[in-house]
Coordinates of C-alpha atoms in Angstrom, one line a residue:
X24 CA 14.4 -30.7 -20.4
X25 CA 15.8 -27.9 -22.5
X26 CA 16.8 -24.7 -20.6
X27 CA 18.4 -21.4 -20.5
X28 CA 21.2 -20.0 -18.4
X29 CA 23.8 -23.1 -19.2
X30 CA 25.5 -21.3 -21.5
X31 CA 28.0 -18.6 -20.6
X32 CA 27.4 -15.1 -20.9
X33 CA 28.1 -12.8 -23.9
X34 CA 32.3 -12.3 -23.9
X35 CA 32.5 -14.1 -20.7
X36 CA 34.8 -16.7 -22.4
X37 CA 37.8 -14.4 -23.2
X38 CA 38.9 -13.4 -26.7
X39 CA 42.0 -14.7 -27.9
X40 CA 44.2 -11.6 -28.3
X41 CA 43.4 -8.4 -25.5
X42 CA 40.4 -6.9 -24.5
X43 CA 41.0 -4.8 -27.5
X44 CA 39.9 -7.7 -29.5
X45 CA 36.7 -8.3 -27.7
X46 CA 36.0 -4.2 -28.2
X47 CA 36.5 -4.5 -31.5
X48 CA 33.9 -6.8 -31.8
X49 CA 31.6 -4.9 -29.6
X50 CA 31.8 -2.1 -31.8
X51 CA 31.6 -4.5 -35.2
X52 CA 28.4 -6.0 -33.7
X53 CA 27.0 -2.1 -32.9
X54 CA 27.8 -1.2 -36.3
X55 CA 26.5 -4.2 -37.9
X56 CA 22.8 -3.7 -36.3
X57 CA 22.4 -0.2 -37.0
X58 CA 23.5 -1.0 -40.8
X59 CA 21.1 -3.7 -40.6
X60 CA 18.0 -1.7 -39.2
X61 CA 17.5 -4.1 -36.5
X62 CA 15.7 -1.5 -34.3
X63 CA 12.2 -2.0 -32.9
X64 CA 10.7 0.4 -36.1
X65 CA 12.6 -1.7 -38.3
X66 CA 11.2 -4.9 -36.8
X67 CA 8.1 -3.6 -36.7
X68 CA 7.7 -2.3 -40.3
X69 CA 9.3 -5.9 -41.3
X70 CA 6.8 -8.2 -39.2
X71 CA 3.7 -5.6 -39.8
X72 CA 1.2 -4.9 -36.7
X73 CA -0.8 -8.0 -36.9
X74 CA 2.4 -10.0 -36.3
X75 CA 4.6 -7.8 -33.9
X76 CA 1.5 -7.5 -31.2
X77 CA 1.7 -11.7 -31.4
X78 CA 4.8 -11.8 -30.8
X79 CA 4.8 -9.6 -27.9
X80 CA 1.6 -11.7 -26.7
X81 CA 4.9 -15.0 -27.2
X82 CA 2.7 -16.3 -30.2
X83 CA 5.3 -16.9 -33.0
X84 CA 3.0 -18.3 -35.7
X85 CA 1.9 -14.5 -37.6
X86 CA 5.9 -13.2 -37.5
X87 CA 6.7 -16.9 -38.9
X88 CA 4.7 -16.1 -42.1
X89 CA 5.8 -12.8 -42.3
X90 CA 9.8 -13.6 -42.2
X91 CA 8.8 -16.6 -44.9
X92 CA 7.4 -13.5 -47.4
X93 CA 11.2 -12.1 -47.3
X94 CA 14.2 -13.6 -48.5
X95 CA 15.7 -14.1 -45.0
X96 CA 19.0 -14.9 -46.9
X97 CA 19.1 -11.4 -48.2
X98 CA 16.8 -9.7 -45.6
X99 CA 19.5 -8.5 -42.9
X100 CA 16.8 -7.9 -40.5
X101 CA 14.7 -11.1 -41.3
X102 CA 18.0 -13.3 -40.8
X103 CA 18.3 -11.6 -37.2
X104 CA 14.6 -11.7 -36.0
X105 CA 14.4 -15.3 -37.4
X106 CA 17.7 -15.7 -35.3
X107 CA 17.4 -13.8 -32.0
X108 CA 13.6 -12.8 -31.7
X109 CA 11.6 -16.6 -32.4
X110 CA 15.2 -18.8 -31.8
X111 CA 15.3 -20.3 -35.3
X112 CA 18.2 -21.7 -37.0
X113 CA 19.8 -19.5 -40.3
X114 CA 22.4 -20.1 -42.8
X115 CA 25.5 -19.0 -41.6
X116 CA 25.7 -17.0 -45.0
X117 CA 22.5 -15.3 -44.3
X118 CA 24.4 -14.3 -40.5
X119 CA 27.4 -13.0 -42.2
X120 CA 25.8 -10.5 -45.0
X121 CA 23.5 -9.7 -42.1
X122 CA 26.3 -8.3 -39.9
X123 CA 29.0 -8.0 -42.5
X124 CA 31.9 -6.5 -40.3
X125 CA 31.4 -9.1 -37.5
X126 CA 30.4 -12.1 -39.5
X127 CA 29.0 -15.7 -38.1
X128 CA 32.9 -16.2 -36.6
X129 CA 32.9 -13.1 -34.4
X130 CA 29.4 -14.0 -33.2
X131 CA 30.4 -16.8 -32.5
X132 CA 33.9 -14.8 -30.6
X133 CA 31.2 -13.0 -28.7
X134 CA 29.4 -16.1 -27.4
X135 CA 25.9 -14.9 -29.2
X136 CA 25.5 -17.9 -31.6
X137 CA 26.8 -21.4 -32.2
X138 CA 27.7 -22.3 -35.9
X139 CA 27.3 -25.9 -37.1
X140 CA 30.3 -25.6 -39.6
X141 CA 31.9 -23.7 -41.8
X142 CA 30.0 -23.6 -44.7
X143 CA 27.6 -21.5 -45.9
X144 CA 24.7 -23.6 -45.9
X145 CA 25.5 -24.8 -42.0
X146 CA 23.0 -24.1 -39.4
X147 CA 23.6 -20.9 -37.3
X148 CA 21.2 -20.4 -34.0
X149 CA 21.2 -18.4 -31.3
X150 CA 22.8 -18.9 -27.8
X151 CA 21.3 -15.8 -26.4
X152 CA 18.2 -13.5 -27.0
X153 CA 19.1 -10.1 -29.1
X154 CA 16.9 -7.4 -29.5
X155 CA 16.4 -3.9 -30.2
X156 CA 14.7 -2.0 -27.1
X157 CA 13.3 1.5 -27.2
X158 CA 11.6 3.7 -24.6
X159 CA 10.4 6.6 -23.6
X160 CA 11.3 7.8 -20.4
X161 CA 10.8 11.1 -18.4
X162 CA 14.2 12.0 -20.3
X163 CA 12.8 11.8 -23.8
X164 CA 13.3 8.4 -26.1
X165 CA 16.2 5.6 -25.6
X166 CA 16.7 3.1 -28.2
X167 CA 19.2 0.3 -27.6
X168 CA 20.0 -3.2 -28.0
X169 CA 20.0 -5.9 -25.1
X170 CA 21.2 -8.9 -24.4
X171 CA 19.8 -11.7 -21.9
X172 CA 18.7 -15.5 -21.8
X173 CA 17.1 -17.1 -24.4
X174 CA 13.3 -16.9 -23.0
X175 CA 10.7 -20.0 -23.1
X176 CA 9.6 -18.8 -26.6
X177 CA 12.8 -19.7 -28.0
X178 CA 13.7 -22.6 -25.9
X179 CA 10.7 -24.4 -25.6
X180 CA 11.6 -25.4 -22.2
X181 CA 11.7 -24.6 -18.7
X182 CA 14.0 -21.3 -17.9
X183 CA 17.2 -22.2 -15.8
X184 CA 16.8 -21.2 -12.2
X185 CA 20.1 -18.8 -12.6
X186 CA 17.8 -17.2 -16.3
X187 CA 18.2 -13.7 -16.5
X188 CA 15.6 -11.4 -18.5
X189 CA 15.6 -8.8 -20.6
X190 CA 13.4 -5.8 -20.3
X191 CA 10.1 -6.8 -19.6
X192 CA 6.8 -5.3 -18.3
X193 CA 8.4 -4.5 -15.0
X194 CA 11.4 -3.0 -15.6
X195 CA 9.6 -1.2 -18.6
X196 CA 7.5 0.3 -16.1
X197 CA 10.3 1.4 -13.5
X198 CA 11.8 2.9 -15.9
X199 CA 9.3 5.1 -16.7
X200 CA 8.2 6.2 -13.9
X201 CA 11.5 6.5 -12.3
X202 CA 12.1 10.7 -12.1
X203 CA 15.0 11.8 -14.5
X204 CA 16.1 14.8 -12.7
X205 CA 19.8 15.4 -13.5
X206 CA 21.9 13.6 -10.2
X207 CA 25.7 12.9 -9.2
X208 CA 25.4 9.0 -8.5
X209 CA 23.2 6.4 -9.1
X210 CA 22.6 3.3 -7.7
X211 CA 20.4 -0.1 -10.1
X212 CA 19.9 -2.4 -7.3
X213 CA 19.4 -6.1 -8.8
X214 CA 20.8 -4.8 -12.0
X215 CA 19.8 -7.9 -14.2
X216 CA 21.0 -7.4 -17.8
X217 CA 21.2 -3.5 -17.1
X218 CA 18.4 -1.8 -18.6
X219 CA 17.8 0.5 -15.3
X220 CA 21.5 1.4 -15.4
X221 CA 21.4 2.4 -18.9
X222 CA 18.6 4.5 -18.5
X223 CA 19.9 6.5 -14.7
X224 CA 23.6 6.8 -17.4
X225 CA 21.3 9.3 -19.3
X226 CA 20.9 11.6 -16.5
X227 CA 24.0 11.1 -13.8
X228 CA 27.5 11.2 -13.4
X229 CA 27.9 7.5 -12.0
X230 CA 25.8 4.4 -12.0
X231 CA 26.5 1.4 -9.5
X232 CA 24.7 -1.5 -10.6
X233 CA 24.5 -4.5 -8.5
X234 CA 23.4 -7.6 -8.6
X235 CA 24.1 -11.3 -6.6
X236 CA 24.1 -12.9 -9.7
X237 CA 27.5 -13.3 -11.4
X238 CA 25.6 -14.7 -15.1
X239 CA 23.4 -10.9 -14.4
X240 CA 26.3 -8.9 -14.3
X241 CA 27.9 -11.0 -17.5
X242 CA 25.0 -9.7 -19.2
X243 CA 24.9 -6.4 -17.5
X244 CA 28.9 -5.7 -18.6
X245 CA 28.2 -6.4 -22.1
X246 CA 24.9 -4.4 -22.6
X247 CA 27.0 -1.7 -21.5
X248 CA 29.5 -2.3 -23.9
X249 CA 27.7 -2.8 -26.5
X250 CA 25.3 1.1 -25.9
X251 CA 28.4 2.8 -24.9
X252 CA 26.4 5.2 -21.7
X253 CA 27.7 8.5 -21.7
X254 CA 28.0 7.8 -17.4
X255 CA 30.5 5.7 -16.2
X256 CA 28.6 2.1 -15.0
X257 CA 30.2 0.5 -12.7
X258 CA 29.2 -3.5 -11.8
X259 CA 29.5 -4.9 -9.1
X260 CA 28.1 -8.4 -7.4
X261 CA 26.7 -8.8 -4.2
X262 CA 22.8 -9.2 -1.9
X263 CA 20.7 -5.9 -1.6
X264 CA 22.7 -3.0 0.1
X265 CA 26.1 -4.9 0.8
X266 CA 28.0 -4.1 -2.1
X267 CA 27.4 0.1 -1.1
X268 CA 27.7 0.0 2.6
X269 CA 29.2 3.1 3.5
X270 CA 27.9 5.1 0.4
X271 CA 25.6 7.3 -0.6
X272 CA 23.7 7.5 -3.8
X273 CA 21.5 10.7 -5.3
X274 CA 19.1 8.4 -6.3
X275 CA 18.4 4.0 -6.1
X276 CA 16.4 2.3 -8.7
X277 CA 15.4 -1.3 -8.2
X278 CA 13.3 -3.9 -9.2
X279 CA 14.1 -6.5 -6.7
X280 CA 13.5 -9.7 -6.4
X281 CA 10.1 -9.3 -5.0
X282 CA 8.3 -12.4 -5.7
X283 CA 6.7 -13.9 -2.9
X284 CA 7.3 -17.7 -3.0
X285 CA 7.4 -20.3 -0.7
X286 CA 10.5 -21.3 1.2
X287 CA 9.6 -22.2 4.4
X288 CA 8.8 -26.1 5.4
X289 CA 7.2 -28.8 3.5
X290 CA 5.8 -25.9 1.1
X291 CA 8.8 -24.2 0.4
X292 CA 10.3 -27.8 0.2
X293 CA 7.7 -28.7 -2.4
X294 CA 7.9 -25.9 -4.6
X295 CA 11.9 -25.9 -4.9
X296 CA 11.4 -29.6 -5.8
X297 CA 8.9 -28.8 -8.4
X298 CA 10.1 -25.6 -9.9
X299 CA 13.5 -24.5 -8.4
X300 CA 14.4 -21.2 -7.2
X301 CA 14.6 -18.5 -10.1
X302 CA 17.3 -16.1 -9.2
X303 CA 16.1 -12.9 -11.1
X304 CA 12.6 -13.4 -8.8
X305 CA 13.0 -14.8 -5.7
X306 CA 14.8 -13.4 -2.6
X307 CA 15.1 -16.2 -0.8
X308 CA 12.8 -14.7 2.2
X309 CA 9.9 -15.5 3.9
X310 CA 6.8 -13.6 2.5
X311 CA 7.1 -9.8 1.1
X312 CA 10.1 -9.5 4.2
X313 CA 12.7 -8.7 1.3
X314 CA 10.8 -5.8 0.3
X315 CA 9.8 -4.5 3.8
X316 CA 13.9 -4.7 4.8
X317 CA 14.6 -2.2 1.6
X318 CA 12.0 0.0 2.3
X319 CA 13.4 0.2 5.4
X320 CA 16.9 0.4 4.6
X321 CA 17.9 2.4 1.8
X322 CA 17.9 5.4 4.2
X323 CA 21.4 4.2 4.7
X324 CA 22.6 4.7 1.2
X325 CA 20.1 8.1 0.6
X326 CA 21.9 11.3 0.8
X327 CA 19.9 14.3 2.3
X328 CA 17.7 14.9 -0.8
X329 CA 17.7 11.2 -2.3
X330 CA 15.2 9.7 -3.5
X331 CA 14.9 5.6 -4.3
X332 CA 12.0 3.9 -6.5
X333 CA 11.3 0.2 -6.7
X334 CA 8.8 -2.2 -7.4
X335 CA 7.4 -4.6 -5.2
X336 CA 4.7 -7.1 -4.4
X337 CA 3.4 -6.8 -0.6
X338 CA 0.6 -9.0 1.3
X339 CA -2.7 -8.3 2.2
X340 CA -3.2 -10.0 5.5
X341 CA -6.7 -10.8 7.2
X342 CA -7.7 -8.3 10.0
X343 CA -5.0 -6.2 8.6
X344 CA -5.2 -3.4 5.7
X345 CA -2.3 -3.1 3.1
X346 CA -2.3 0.4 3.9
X347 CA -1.4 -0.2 7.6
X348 CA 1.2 -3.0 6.4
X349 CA 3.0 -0.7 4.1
X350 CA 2.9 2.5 5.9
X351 CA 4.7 0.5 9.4
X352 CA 7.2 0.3 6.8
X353 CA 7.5 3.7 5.9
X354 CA 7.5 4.8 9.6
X355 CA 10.6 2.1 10.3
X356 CA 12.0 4.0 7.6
X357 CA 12.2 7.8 8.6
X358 CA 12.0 8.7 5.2
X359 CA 9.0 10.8 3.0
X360 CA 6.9 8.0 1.1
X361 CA 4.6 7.6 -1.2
X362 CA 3.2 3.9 -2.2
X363 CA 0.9 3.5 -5.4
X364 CA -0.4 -0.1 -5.6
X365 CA -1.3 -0.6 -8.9
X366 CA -2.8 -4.3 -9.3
X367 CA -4.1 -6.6 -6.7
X368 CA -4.1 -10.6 -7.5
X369 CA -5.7 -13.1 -4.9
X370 CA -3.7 -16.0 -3.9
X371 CA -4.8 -18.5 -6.7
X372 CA -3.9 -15.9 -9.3
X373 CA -0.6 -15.4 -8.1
X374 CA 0.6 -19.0 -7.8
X375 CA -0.9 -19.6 -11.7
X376 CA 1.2 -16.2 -12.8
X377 CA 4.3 -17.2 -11.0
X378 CA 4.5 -20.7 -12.0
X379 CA 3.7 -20.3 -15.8
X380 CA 6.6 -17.7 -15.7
X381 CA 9.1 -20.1 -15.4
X382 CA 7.8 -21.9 -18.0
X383 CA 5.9 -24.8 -16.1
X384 CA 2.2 -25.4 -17.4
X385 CA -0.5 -27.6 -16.8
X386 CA -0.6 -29.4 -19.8
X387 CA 3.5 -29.7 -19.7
X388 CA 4.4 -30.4 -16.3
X389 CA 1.0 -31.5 -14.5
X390 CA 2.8 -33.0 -11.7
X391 CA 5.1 -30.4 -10.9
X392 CA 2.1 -27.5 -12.0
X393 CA -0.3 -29.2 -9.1
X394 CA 2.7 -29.4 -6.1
X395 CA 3.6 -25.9 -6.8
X396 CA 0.1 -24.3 -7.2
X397 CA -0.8 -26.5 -3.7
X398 CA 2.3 -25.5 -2.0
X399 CA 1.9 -21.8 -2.7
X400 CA -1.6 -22.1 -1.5
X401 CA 0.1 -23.6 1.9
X402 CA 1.9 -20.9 2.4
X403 CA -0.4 -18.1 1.8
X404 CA -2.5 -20.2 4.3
X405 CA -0.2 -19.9 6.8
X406 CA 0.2 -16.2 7.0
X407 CA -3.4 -15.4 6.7
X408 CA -2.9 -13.9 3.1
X409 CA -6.0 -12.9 1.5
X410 CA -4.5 -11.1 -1.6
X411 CA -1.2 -9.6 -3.2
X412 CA -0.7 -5.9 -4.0
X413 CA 1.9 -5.1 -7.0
X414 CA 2.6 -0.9 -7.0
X415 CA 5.8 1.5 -6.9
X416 CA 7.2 2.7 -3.9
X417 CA 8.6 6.3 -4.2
X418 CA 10.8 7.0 -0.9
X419 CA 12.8 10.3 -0.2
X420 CA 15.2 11.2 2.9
X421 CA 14.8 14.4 4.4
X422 CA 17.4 17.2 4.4
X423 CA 20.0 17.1 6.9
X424 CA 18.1 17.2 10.6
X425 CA 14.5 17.2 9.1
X426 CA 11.3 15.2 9.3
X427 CA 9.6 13.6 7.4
X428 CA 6.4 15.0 5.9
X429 CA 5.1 13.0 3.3
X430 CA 3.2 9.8 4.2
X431 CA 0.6 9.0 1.2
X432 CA -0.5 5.5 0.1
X433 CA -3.3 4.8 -2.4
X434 CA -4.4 2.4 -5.1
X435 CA -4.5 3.4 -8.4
X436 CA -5.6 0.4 -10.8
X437 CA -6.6 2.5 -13.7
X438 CA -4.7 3.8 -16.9
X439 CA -1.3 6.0 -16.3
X440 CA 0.0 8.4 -18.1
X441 CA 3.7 6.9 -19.3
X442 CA 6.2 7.8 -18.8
X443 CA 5.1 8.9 -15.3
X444 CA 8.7 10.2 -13.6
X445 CA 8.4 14.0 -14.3
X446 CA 5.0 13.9 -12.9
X447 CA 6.5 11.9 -10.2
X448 CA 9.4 14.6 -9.6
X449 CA 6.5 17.4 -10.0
X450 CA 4.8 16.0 -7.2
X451 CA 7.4 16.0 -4.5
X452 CA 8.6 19.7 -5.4
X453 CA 4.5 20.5 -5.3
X454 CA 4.3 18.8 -1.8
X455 CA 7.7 20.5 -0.5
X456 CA 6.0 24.0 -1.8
X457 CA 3.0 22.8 -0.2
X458 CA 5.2 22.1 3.4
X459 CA 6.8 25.6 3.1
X460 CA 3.9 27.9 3.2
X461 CA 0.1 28.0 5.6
X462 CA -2.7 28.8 4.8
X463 CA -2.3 32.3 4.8
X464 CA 0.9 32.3 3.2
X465 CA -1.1 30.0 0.6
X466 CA -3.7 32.6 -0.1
X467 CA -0.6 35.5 -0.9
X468 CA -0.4 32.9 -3.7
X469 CA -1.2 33.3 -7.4
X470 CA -2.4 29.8 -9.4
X471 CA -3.2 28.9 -13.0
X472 CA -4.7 25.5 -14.1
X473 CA -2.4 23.2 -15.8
X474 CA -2.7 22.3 -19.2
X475 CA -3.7 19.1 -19.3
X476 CA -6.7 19.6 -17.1
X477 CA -10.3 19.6 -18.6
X478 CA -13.8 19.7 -16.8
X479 CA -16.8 17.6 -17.7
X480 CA -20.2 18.1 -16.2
X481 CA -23.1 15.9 -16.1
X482 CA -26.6 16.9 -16.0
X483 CA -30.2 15.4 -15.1
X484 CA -32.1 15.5 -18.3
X485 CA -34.0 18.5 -18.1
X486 CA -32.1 20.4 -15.2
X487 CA -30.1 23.5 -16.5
X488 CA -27.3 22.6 -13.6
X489 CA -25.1 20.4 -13.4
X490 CA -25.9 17.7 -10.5
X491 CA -22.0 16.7 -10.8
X492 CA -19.0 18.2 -12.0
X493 CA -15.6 16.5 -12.3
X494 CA -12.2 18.2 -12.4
X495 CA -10.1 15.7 -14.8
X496 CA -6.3 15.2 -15.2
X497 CA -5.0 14.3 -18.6
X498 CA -1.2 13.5 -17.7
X499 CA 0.2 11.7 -14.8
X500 CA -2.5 9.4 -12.9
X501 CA -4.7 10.6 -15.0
X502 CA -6.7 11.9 -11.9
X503 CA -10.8 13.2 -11.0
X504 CA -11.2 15.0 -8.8
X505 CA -15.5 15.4 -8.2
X506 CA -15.5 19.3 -7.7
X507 CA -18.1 21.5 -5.5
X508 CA -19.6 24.5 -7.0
X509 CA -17.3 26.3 -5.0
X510 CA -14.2 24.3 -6.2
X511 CA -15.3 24.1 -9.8
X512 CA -15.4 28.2 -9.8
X513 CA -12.1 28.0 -8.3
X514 CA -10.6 26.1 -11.2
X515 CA -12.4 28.2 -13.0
X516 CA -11.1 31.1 -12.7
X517 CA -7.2 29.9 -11.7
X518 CA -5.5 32.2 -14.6
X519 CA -2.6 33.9 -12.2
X520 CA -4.1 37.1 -12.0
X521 CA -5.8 36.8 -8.7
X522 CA -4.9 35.7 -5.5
X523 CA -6.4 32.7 -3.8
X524 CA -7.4 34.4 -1.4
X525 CA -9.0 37.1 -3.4
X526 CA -10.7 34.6 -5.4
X527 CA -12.2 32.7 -2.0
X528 CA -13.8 36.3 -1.2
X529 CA -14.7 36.9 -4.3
X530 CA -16.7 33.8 -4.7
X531 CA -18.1 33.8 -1.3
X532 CA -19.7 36.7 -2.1
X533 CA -20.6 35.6 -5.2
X534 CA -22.2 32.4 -3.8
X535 CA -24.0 34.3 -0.7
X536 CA -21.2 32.2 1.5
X537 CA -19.4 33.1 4.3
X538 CA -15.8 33.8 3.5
X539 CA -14.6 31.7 6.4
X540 CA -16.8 28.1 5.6
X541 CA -15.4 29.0 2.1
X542 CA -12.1 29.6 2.9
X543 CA -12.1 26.3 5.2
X544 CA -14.0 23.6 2.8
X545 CA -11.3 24.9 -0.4
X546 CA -7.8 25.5 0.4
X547 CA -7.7 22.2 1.9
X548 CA -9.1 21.0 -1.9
X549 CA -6.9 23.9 -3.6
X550 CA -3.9 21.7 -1.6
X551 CA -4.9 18.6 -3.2
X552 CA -4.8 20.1 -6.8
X553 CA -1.7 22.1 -6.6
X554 CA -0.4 18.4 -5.0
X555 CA -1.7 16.4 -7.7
X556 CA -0.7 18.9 -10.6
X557 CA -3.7 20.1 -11.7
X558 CA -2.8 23.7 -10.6
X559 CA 0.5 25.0 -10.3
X560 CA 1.9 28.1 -8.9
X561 CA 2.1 31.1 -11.2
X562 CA 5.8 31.4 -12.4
X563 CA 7.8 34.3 -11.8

């Protein structure tokens, strides 16, 4: 069985010479992909749509034909999608006009390819995946270029248990809906090839990344290298909180290893048989206990102010709602939190997505496919799990001596708004401002609708009202809100020149209702949408 992860990370093998050497390199390779236009645009523009959304789907057959229109030999970029995007072998001639200043022998120095010989016409292929990345996170666009394992696509195997990814959908979306407010230290919990600390280098002073994986923080060390963060990263290898006991960070970012797999008994037996134990997924604990023990203690590592934001995966459990689950956590934790579950899969689901992401299919592997899928089963069983949630998990310790006062956890399956951090960030400084002032010190207050917020209205044929009117958020959660009269007038008129509270009497009179019913059925509701950002106090 062919896998990845055997072979040794980027520069792990050192270069002949001094580290000088091995920079030099770095740099060549930098220079060499810029020059080449091995970006994601200049992918894209080579492959066309049709192809590039294939590809991302791991169907190879469209960007096959459109490499085979080029002259690959004289395409720089064709030569290194054929090479590090589908895993195909290139002339080493074709590898050295692509990347002229590093050439096929200081790839080779580097540990990204291995060369069959020496002549022009020998085979070249990749030992590692290479691609351009870009993103846009709430600190405006990041373009780089990452290394990590080869990936099924390429290998046409199972991964190696110790694989390590590059940026996929999940640390995609951490990324982006991590907030990018400008902080002292950083800390990437489960680092992986990087891509978290990269991003938290564009808005800090210092970035820990950690990780127990020593082949991760190969990877991790050379990304940085190779992007040159304007923050200084520092790696370092160890489980969860260990390697930062004693420290505090500004803000923690992590994408753990949340997956819940068996590894208890004859099921967890049966499953490490079949499939192993992937590294970059699984924590080694019982259930969704790995990501209950870092909600509940990254408080440690929090200064007065922090705020962490992870993924995770958490179980529903008969007789028990997730809600209640989650939110013991956040109550063991002391801190502010707010949990978004953004995807629910029932037990059956989750074995089949878990399993094929290792690279283990039906068709392939039947025997190993059926003991896995029965032993996950098994071990849902056992816990009475009826269903997995998947949703970020914003957390925030308190000032110095206060308490919490945020506690909010809801599903939200629908479309977002990416990159979601600033509305993220805009939502804790709403609820602070929220905290700091009652209602009467609300209704001193002056409001004006957001920008992004529209109002749709739905009427009965015939009727000249509206028999429902919804309040709707265009950024962010992209939120509606089903509005009263009395709300919807509200909104309405929300342009900062009167006070809430002059608008409640206003419209009480207006409406024939008494001020105080008024005043009690909105500012409650006025709360919500100065929480949720679709009004915001008047500036100034």
């Amino acid at each position: 069985m062919t896998t990845a992860g055997s072979a040794p990370t980027p520069a792990s093998t050192p270069v002949p010479g001094a580290r000088d050497e091995a920079a030099a390199l770095v740099e060549a390779l930098r220079t060499g992909l810029a020059a080449a236009g091995y970006t994601v645009d200049g992918v894209g523009e080579l492959l066309g749509d049709v192809a590039s959304a294939a590809l991302h789907r791991e169907q190879t057959v469209p960007a096959r034909r459109a490499l085979a229109r080029v002259a690959a030999a004289h395409e720089p970029r064709a030569a290194l999608a054929s090479l590090f995007l589908l895993g195909d072998d290139v002339p080493r001639g074709a590898l050295d006009r692509a990347l002229p200043g590093l050439g096929t022998a200081g790839a080779v120095r580097l540990g990204l390819v291995a060369a069959a010989g020496e002549a022009a016409d020998d085979a070249v292929r990749a030992v590692v995946d290479l691609r351009p990345y870009a993103a846009v996170d709430a600190g405006g666009e990041a373009s780089w270029w990452l290394a990590s394992d080869l990936a099924e696509l390429a290998t046409g195997g199972r991964l190696a248990t110790d694989h390590v990814l590059g940026a996929g959908g999940a640390s995609t979306t951490l990324a982006q809906v991590t907030a990018r407010t400008p902080v002292g230290r950083v800390l990437d919990l489960g680092t992986g090839c990087g891509i978290q600390a990269l991003h938290a280098a564009r808005h800090s002073r210092h970035v820990v990344a950690t990780d127990l994986s020593r082949r991760a923080l190969g990877f991790a060390r050379f990304n940085v290298a190779l992007n040159t963060p304007a923050a200084e990263v520092e790696l370092r290898q160890g489980s969860m909180l260990e390697p930062v006991a004693g420290e505090s960070f500004d803000l923690v970012v992590s994408n753990p290893p949340f997956v819940i797999t068996p590894h208890a008994g004859a099921a967890g037996a049966a499953v490490a048989e079949a499939l192993g134990d992937y590294e970059y997924r699984d924590g080694g604990r019982s259930g969704d206990d790995l990501v209950r023990d870092l909600v509940r203690d990254v408080a440690d590592v929090l200064a007065p102010g922090g705020v962490a934001q992870l993924l995770g995966n958490w179980e529903h459990r008969r007789g028990e709602p997730w809600d209640e689950r989650v939110g013991a956590w956040l109550d063991a934790a002391g801190l502010d939190g707010w949990v978004i579950q953004r995807e629910v899969l029932d037990p059956a689901e989750y074995a089949e997505t878990w399993i094929r992401d290792g690279g283990t299919t039906p068709e392939r592997e039947p025997g190993a496919w059926a003991a896995a899928y029965g032993a996950w089963l098994d071990d849902f069983a056992s816990r009475d799990v009826e269903a997995v949630g998947f949703g970020i998990v914003t957390l925030r310790r308190p000032a110095d001596g206060a308490r919490p006062t945020l506690r909010r956890l809801e599903e939200h399956t629908g479309s977002v708004h990416q990159p979601l951090g600033a509305h993220v960030a805009a939502s804790l400084a709403a609820h602070d401002w929220l905290a700091s002032r009652d209602d009467a010190a609300l209704e001193r207050e002056h409001l004006v609708v957001a920008d992004d917020v529209t109002e749709e209205r739905f009427h009965t044929p015939g009727q000249a009202d509206p028999n429902v009117v919804v309040v709707r958020q265009g950024d962010g959660l992209g939120r509606g809100v089903h509005a009263s009269t009395g709300l919807a007038a509200f909104v309405g008129v929300c342009d900062g020149e009167l006070a809430v509270g002059q608008i409640v009497g206003a419209l009480g009179a207006l409406l024939d209702v008494p001020a105080d019913d008024l005043r009690a059925e909105l500012l409650p509701a006025v709360r919500g949408l100065v929480r949720d950002g679709f009004l915001r106090p008047l500036e100034g």
